Tab-separated table of C-alpha atoms and ligand atoms in Angstrom:
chain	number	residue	atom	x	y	z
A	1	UNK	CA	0.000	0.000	0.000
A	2	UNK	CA	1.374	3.615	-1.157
A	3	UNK	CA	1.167	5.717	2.178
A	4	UNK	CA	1.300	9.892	2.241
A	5	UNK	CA	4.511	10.998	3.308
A	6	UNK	CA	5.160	12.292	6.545
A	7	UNK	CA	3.921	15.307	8.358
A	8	UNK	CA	1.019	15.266	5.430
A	9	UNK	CA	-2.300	14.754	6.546
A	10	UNK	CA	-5.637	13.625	4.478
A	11	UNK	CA	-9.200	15.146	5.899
A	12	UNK	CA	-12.056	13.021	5.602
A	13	UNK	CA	-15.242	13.834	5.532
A	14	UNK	CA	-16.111	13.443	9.295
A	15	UNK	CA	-13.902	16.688	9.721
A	16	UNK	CA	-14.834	18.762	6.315
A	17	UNK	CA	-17.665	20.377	8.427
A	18	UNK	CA	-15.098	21.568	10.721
A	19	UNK	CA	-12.833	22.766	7.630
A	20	UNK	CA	-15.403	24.214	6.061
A	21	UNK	CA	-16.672	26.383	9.014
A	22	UNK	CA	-13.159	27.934	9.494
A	23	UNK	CA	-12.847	28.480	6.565
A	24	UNK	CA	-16.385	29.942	5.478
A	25	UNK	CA	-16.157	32.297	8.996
A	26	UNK	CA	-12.868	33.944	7.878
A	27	UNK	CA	-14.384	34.693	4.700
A	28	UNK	CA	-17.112	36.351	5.953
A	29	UNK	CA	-15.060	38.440	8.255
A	30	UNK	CA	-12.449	39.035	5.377
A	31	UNK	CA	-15.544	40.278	3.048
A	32	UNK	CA	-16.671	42.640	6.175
A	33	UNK	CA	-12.947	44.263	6.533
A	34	UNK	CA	-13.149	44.934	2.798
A	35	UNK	CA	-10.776	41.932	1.898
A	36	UNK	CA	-10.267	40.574	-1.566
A	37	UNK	CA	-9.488	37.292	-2.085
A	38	UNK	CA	-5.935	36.634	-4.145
A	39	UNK	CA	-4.786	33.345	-5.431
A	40	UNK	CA	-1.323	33.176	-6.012
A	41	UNK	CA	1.103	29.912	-6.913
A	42	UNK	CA	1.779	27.131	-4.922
A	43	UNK	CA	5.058	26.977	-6.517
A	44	UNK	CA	7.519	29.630	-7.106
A	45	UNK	CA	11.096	30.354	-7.561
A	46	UNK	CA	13.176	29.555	-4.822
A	47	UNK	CA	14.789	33.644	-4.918
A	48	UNK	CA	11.269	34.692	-3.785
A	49	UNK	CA	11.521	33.286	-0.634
A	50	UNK	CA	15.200	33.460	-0.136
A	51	UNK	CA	15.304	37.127	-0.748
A	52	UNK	CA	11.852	37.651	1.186
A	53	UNK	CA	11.987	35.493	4.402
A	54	UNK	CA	15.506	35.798	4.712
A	55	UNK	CA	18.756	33.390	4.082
A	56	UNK	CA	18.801	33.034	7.835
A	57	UNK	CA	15.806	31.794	9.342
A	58	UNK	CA	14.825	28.488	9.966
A	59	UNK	CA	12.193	28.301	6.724
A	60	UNK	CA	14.772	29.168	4.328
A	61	UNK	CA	17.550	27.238	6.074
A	62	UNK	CA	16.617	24.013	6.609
A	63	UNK	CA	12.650	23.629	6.005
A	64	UNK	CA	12.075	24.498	2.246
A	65	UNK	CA	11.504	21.993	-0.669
A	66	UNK	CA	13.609	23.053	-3.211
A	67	UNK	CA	14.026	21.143	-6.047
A	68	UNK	CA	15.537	21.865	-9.630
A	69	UNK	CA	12.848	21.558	-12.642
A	70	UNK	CA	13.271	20.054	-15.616
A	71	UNK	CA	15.217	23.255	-17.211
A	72	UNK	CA	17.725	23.395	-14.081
A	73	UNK	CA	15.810	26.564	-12.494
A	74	UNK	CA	15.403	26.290	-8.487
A	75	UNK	CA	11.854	26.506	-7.447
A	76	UNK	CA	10.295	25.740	-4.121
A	77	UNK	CA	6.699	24.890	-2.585
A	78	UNK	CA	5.149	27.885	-1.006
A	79	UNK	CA	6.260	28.162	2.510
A	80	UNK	CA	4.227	30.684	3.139
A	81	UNK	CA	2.267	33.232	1.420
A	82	UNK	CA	3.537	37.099	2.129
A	83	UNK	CA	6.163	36.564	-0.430
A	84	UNK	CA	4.243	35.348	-3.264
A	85	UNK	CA	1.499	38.334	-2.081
A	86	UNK	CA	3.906	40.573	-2.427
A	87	UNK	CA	5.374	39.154	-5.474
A	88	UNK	CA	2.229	39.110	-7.388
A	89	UNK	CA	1.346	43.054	-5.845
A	90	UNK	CA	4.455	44.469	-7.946
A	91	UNK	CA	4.677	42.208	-11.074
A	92	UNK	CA	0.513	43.283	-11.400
A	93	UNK	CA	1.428	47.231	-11.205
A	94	UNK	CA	-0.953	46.711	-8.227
A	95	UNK	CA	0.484	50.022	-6.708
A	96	UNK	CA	-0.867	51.768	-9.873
A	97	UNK	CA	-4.327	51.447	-9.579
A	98	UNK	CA	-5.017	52.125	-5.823
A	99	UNK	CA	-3.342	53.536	-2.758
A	100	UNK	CA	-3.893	50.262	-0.493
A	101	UNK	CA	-4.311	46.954	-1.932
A	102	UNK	CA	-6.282	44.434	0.673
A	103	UNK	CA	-5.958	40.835	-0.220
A	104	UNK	CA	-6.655	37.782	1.310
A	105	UNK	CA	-5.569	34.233	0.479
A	106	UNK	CA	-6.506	30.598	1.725
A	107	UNK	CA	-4.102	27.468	0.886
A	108	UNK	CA	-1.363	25.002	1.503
A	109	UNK	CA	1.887	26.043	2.502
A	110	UNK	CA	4.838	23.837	2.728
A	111	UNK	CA	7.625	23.338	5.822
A	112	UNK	CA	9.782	20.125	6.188
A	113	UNK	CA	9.650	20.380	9.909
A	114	UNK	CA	9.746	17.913	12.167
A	115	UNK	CA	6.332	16.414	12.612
A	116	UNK	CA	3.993	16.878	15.426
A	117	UNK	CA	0.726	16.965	16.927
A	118	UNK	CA	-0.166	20.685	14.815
A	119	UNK	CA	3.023	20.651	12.917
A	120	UNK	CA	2.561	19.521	9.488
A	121	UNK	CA	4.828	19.362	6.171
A	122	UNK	CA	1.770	20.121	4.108
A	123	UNK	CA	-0.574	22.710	6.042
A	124	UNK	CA	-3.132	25.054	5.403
A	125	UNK	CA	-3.083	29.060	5.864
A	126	UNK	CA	-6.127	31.713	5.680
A	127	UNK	CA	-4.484	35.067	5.800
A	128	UNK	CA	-4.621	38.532	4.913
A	129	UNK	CA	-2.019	41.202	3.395
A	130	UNK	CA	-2.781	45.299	3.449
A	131	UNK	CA	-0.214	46.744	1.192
A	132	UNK	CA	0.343	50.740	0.882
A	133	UNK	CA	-0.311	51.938	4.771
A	134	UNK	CA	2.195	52.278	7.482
A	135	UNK	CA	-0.883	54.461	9.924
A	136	UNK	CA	-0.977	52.593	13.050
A	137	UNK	CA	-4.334	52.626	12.617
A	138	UNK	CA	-3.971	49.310	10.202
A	139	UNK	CA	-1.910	47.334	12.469
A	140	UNK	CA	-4.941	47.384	14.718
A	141	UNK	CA	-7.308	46.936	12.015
A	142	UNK	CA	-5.138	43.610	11.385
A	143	UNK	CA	-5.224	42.402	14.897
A	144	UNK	CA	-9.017	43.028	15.149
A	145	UNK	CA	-9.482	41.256	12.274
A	146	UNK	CA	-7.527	38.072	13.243
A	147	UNK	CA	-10.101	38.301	16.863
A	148	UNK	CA	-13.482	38.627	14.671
A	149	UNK	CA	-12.507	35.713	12.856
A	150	UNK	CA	-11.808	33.782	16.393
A	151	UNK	CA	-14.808	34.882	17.381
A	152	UNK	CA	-17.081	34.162	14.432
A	153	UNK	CA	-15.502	30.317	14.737
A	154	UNK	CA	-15.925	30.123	17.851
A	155	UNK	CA	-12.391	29.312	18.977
A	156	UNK	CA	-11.660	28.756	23.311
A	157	UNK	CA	-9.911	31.816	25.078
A	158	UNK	CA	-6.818	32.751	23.430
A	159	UNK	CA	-3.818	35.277	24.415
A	160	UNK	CA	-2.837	37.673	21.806
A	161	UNK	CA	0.931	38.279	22.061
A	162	UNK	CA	2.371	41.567	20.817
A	163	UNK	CA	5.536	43.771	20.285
A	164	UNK	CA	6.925	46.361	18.499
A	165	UNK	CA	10.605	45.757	16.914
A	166	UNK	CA	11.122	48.888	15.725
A	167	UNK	CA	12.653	50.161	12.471
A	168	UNK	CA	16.403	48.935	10.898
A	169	UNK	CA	17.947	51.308	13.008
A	170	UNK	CA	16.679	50.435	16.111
A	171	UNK	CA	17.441	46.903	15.197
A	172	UNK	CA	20.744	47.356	14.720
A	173	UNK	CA	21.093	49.267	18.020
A	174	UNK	CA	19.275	46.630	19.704
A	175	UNK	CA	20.834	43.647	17.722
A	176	UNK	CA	24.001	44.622	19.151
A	177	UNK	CA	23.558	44.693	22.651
A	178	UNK	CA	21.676	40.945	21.775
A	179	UNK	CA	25.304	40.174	19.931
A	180	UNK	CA	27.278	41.002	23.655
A	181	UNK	CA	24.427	39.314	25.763
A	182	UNK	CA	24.668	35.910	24.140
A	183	UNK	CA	28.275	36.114	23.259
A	184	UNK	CA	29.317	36.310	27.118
A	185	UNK	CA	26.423	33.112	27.412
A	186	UNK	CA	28.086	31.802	24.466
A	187	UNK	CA	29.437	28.339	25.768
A	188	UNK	CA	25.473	27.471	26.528
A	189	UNK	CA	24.058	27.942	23.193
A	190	UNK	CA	23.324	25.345	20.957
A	191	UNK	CA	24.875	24.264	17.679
A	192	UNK	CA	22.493	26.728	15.244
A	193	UNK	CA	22.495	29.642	17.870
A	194	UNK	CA	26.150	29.815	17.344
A	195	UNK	CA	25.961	30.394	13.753
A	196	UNK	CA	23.146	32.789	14.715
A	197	UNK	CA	25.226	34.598	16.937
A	198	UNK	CA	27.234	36.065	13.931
A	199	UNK	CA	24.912	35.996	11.227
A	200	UNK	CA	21.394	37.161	12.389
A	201	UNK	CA	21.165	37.438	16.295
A	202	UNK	CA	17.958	38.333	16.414
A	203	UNK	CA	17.129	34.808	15.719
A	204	UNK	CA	18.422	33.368	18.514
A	205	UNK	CA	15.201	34.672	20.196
A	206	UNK	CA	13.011	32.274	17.823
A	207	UNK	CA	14.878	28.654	19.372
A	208	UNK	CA	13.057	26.539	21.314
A	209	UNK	CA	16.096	24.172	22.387
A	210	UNK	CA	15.602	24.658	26.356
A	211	UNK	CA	19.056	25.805	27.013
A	212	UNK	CA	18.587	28.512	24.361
A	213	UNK	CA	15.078	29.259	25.420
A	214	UNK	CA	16.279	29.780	29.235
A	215	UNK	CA	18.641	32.420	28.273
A	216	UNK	CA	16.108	34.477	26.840
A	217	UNK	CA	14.439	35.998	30.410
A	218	UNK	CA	17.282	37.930	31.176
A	219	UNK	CA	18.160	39.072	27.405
A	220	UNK	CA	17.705	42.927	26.492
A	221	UNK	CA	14.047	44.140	25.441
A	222	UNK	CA	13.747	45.464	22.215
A	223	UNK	CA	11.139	48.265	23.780
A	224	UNK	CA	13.746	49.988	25.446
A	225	UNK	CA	15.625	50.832	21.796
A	226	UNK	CA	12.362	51.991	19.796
A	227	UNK	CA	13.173	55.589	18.008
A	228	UNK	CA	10.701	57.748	18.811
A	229	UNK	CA	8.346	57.334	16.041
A	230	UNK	CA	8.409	54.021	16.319
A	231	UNK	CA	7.326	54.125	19.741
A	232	UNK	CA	4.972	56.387	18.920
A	233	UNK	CA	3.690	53.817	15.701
A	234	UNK	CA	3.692	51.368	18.597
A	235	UNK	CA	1.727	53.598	21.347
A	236	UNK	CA	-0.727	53.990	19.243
A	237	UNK	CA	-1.526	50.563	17.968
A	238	UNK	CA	-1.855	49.765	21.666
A	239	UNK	CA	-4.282	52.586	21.947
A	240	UNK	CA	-6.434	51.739	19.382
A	241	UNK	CA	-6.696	48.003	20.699
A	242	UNK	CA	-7.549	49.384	24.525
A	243	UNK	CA	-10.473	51.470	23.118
A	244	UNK	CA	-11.711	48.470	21.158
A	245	UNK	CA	-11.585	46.698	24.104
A	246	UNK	CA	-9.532	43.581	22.660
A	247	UNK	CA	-6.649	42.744	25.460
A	248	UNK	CA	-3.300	42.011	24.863
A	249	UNK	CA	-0.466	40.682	26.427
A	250	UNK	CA	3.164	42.746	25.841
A	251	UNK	CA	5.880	40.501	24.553
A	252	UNK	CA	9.282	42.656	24.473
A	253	UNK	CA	10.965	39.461	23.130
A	254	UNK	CA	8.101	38.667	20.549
A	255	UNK	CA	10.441	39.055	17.064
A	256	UNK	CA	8.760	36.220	14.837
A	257	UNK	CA	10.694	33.856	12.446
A	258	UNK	CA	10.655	35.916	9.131
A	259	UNK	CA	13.253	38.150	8.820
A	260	UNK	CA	10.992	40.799	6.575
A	261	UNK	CA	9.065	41.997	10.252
A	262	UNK	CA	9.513	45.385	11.594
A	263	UNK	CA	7.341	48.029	13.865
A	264	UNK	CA	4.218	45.699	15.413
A	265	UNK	CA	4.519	41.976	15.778
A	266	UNK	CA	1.541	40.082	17.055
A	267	UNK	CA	0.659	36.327	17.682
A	268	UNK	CA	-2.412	34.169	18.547
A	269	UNK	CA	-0.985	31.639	21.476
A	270	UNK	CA	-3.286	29.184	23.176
A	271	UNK	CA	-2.496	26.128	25.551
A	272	UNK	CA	-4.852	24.245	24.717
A	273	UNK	CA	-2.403	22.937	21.460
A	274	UNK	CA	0.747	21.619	23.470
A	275	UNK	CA	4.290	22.804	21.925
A	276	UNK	CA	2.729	24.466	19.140
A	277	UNK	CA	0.923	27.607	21.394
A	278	UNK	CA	0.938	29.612	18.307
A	279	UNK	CA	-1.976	29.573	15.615
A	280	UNK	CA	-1.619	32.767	13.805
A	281	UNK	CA	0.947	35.491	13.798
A	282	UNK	CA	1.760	38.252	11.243
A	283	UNK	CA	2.849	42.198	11.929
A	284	UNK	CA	4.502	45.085	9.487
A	285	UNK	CA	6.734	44.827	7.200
A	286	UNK	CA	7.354	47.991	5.033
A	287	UNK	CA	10.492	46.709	3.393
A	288	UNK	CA	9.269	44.082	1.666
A	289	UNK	CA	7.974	45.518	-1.244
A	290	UNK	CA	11.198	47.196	-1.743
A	291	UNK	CA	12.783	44.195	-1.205
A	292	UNK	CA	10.933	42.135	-4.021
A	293	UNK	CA	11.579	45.048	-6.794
A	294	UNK	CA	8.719	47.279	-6.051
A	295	UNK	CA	8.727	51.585	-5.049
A	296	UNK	CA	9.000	51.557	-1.234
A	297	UNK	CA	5.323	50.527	0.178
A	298	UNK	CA	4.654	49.577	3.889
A	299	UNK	CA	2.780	46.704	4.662
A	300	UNK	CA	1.329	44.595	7.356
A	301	UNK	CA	-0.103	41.281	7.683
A	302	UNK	CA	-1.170	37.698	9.514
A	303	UNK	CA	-1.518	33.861	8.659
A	304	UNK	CA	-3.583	31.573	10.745
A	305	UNK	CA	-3.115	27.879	10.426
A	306	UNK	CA	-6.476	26.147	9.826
A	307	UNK	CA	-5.351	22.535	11.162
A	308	UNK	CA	-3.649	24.357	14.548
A	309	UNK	CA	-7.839	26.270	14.361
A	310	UNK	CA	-9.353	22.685	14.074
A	311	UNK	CA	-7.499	21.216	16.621
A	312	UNK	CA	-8.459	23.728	19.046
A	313	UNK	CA	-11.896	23.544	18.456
A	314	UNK	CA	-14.027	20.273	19.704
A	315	UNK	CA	-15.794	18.531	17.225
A	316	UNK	CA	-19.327	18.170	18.746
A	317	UNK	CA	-19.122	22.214	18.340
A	318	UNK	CA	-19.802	21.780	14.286
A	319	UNK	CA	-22.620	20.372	12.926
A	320	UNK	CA	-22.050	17.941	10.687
A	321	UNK	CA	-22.633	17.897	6.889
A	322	UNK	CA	-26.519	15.899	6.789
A	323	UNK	CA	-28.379	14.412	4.018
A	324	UNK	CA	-31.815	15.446	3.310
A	325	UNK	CA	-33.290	12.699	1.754
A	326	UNK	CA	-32.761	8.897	0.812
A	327	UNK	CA	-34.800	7.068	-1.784
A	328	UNK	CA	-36.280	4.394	-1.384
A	329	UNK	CA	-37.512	2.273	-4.373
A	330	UNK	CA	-38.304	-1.030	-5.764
A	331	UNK	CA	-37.222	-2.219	-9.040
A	332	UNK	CA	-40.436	-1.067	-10.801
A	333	UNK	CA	-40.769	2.595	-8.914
A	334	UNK	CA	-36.559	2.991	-9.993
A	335	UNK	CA	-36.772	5.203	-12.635
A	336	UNK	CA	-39.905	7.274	-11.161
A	337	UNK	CA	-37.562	7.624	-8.104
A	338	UNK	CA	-34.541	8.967	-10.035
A	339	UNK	CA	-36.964	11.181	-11.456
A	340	UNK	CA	-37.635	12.700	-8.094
A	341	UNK	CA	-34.228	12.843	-7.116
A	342	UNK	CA	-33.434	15.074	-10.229
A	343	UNK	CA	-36.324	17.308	-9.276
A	344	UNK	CA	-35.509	17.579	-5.401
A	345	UNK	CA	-31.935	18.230	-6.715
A	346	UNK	CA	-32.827	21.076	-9.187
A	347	UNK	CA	-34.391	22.712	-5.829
A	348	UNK	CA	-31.445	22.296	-3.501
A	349	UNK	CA	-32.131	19.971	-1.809
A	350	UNK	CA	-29.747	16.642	-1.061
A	351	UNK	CA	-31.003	13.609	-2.082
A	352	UNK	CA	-28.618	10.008	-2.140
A	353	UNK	CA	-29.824	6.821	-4.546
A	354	UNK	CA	-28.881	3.197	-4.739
A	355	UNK	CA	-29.252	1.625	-7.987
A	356	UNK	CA	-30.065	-1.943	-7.402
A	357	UNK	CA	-33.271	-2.324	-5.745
A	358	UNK	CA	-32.210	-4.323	-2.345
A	359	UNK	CA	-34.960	-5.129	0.208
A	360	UNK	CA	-36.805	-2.324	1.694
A	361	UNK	CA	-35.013	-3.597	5.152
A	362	UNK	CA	-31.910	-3.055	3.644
A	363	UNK	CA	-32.521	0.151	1.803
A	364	UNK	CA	-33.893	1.727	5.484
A	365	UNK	CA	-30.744	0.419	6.959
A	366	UNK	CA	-28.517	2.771	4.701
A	367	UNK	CA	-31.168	5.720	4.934
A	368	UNK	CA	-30.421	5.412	8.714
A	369	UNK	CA	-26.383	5.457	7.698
A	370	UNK	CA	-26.363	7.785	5.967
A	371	UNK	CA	-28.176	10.155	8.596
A	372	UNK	CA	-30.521	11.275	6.054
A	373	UNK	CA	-33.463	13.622	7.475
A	374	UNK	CA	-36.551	12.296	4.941
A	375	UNK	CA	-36.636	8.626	3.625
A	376	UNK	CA	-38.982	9.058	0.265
A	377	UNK	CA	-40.645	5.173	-0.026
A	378	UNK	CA	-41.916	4.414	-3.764
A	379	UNK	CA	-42.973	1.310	-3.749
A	380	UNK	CA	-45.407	-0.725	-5.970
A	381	UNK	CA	-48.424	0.704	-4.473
A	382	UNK	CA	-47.216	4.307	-4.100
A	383	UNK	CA	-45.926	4.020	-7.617
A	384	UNK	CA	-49.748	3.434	-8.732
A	385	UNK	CA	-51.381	6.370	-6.569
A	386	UNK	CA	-48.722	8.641	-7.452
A	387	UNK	CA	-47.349	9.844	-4.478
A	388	UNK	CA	-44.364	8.972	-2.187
A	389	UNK	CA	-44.482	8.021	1.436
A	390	UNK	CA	-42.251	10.501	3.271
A	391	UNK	CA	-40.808	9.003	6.857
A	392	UNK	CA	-39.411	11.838	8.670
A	393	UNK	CA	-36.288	9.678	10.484
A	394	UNK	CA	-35.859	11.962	13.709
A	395	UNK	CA	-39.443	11.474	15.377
A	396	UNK	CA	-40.914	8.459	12.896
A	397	UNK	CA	-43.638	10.306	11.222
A	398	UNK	CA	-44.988	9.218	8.036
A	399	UNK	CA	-47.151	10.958	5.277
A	400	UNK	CA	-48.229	10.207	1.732
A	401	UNK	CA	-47.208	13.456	-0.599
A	402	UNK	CA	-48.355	13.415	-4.071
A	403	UNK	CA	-45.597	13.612	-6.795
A	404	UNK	CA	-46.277	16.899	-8.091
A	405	UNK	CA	-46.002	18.344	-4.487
A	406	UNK	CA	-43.247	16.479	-3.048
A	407	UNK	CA	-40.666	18.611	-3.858
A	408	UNK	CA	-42.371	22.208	-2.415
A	409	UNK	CA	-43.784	20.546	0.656
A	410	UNK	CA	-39.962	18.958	1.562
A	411	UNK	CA	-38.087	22.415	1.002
A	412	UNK	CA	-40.534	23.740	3.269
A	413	UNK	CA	-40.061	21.226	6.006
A	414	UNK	CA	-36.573	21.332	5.413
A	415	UNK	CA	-36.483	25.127	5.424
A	416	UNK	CA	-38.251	24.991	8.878
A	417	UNK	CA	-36.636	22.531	10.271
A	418	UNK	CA	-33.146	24.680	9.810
A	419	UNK	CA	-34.586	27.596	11.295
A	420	UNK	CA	-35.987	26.033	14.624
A	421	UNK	CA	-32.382	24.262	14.316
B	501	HAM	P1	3.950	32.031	10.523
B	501	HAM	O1	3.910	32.406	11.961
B	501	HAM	O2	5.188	31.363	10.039
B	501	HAM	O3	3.671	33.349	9.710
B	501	HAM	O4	2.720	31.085	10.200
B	501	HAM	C1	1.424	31.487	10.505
B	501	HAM	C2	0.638	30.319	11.078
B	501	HAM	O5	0.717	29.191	10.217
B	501	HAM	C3	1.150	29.812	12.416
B	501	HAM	O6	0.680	30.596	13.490
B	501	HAM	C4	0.567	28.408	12.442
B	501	HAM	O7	-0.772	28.435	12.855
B	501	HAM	C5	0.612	28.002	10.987
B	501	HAM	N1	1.786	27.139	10.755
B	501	HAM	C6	3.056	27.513	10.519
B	501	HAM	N2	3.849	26.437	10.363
B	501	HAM	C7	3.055	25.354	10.506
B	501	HAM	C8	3.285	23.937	10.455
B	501	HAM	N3	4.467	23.432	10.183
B	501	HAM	N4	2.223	23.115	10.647
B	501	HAM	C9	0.986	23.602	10.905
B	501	HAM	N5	0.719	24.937	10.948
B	501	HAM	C10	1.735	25.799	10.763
B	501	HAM	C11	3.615	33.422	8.352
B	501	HAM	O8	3.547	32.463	7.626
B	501	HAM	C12	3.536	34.826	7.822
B	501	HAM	N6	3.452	34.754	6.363
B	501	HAM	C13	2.348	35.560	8.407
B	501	HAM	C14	2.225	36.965	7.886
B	501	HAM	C15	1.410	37.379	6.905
B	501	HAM	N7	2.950	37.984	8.271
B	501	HAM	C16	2.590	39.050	7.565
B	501	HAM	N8	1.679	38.695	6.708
């Protein structure tokens, strides 16, 4: 038997309801914040990312997959989907036709990390990018945008994490009084923090090896280097969140794994998910565009993982996809019931069909597997006074509909029945 790989994951039908929720509630939200959905590649070339997350970090350093195509050029599977945002933003001339561009984006995403219980190889993101803004005003608009969506799924408490790390010169300030903190720890770091050390210190912030991770307490706070318009940028984010009434939790050490962050980071952390706490996480980045070939822009943006959302939600909390009605037919009444099915179909309304006429015993059986709300009986003698028995399965009622009413007089039940739920 041919297996999926590792750290891949298939999703049946008993948790497509739950899928489709999350997935149908950020949409909704999006559509209220004036989002715009954008589909952009799965596959792209590998410079994207290197140039946009940064040579670095842990995506671009050990958890692409890169692979040469057929005529030698390097591409690699999404690992994420700022980049390819981004990408698609200044190779459209998107800058030329309005001041902000808001797009959102659903889809896989690709890390080869080491799998665990909400850490996949092959995982889903729903986010959202605002290109063209650097007002503060955004960065909250961002944040509440993330909570509506928590709150339109339903999603247990959450904590939402956030920072500010500044602009590049405060980052330089700051990264070297990092660079003198670690290098007098430097005997207790692990193998990659060494390399880190030199080449981007700010990263050794981001390692969750425990001897790394204890070191961290004591090591400086970005807050204390902001410039003061970027403390100002970050005052008033935090303003704009306290009149909204959405609480927050200040993380001085918060610096996410992309290197293409500055000004406001933010993350959605819950315990309810084990190691992984985090299950969405975005912030500014006004260099990016820049970065990727376009005129300088500022932007700002998040990612939620939908299988880290699932996880945290309990499954008895989604209702689960139901059919509305099984036929049930002998072989004479078969093509008088496919008939039906056609019609109730044409109206909306689900209907499922087995070919072969079994026994009425065994016909009821899969009506009941199937969890279907109506069973519609034709038999011989229903088949001769024109109308179907309908057996409503929930409380066992049973009433004989004529044909050319069946349809109406089930969309109406059915329409009732979702309203008084
Ligand atoms: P990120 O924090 O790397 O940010 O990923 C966002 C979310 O994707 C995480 O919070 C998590 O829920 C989910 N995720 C990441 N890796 C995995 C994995 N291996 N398995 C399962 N879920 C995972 C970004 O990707 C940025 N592009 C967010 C952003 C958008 N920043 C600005 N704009």
């Amino acid at each position: 038997m041919i297996t999926k790989a590792p750290g891949i994951e298939d999703i049946f039908p008993d948790k497509s309801a739950q899928w489709n929720h999350i997935i149908a509630c950020a949409r909704n939200c999006f559509g209220r914040y004036n989002f715009r959905e954008i589909v952009v590649p799965i596959l792209e070339f590998t410079e994207l990312f290197v140039r946009g997350i940064g040579t670095d970090t842990d995506i671009v350093s050990k958890e692409m997959f890169t692979f040469e195509d057929r005529g030698g050029r390097s591409m690699t599977l999404r690992p994420e989907g700022t980049a390819s945002v981004v990408r698609a933003y200044c190779e459209n001339g998107e800058y030329n036709r309005r001041n902000v561009s808001k797009f959102f984006y659903v889809g896989p995403m690709f890390r080869a990390e080491k799998p665990q219980r909400g850490r996949l190889r092959q995982f889903n993101q729903l986010g959202a990018e605002l290109i063209g803004e650097d007002d503060p005003y955004y960065d909250f608009e961002m944040i509440a945008l993330v909570n509506s969506i928590c709150a339109e799924i339903g999603l247990p408490p959450y904590t939402i994490l956030l920072n500010s790390i500044g602009c590049k010169e405060d980052r330089a300030r700051y990264t070297a009084e990092l660079r003198s903190y670690y290098a007098a720890h430097a005997s207790q770091l692990c193998h990659s923090c060494t390399t880190r050390l030199d080449k981007n210190p700010l990263r050794l912030l981001d390692c969750k090896e425990e001897r790394c991770a204890a070191l961290k307490d004591e090591a400086p706070k970005i807050t204390g280097f902001l410039c003061a318009e970027c403390a100002d940028h970050y005052g008033k984010v935090r303003r704009y969140l306290a009149d909204a009434g959405i609480a927050y939790t200040e993380n001085p050490h918060l610096v996410r794994g992309l290197d293409y962050y500055c000004r406001t980071t933010f993350e959605f952390v819950t315990d309810v998910l084990g190691g992984q706490n985090a299950f969405a996480g975005g912030g500014r980045y006004n260099q990016l565009v820049e970065e990727l070939g376009g005129a300088p822009t500022p932007a700002v943006g998040f990612a939620a993982g939908i299988e880290r959302m699932m996880l945290m939600c309990p499954p008895e909390n989604f209702k689960s996809y139901t059919l509305d009605a099984y036929m049930v037919h002998s072989e004479k009444s078969f093509g008088k019931a496919v008939e039906i099915a056609c019609m109730l179909r044409g109206r909306g309304i689900s209907v499922d069909i087995d070919p072969v006429a079994k026994s009425f015993k065994a016909q009821m059986k899969r009506c009941d597997r199937e969890k279907a709300a109506y069973a519609l009986i034709i038999g011989e003698d229903e088949l001769a006074q024109g109308c179907c028995t309908v057996k409503n399965t929930s409380n066992g009622e049973q009433k004989k509909i004529a044909f050319d009413k069946l349809t109406e007089t089930l969309y109406n039940e059915l329409q009732r029945s979702v309203y008084t739920g």
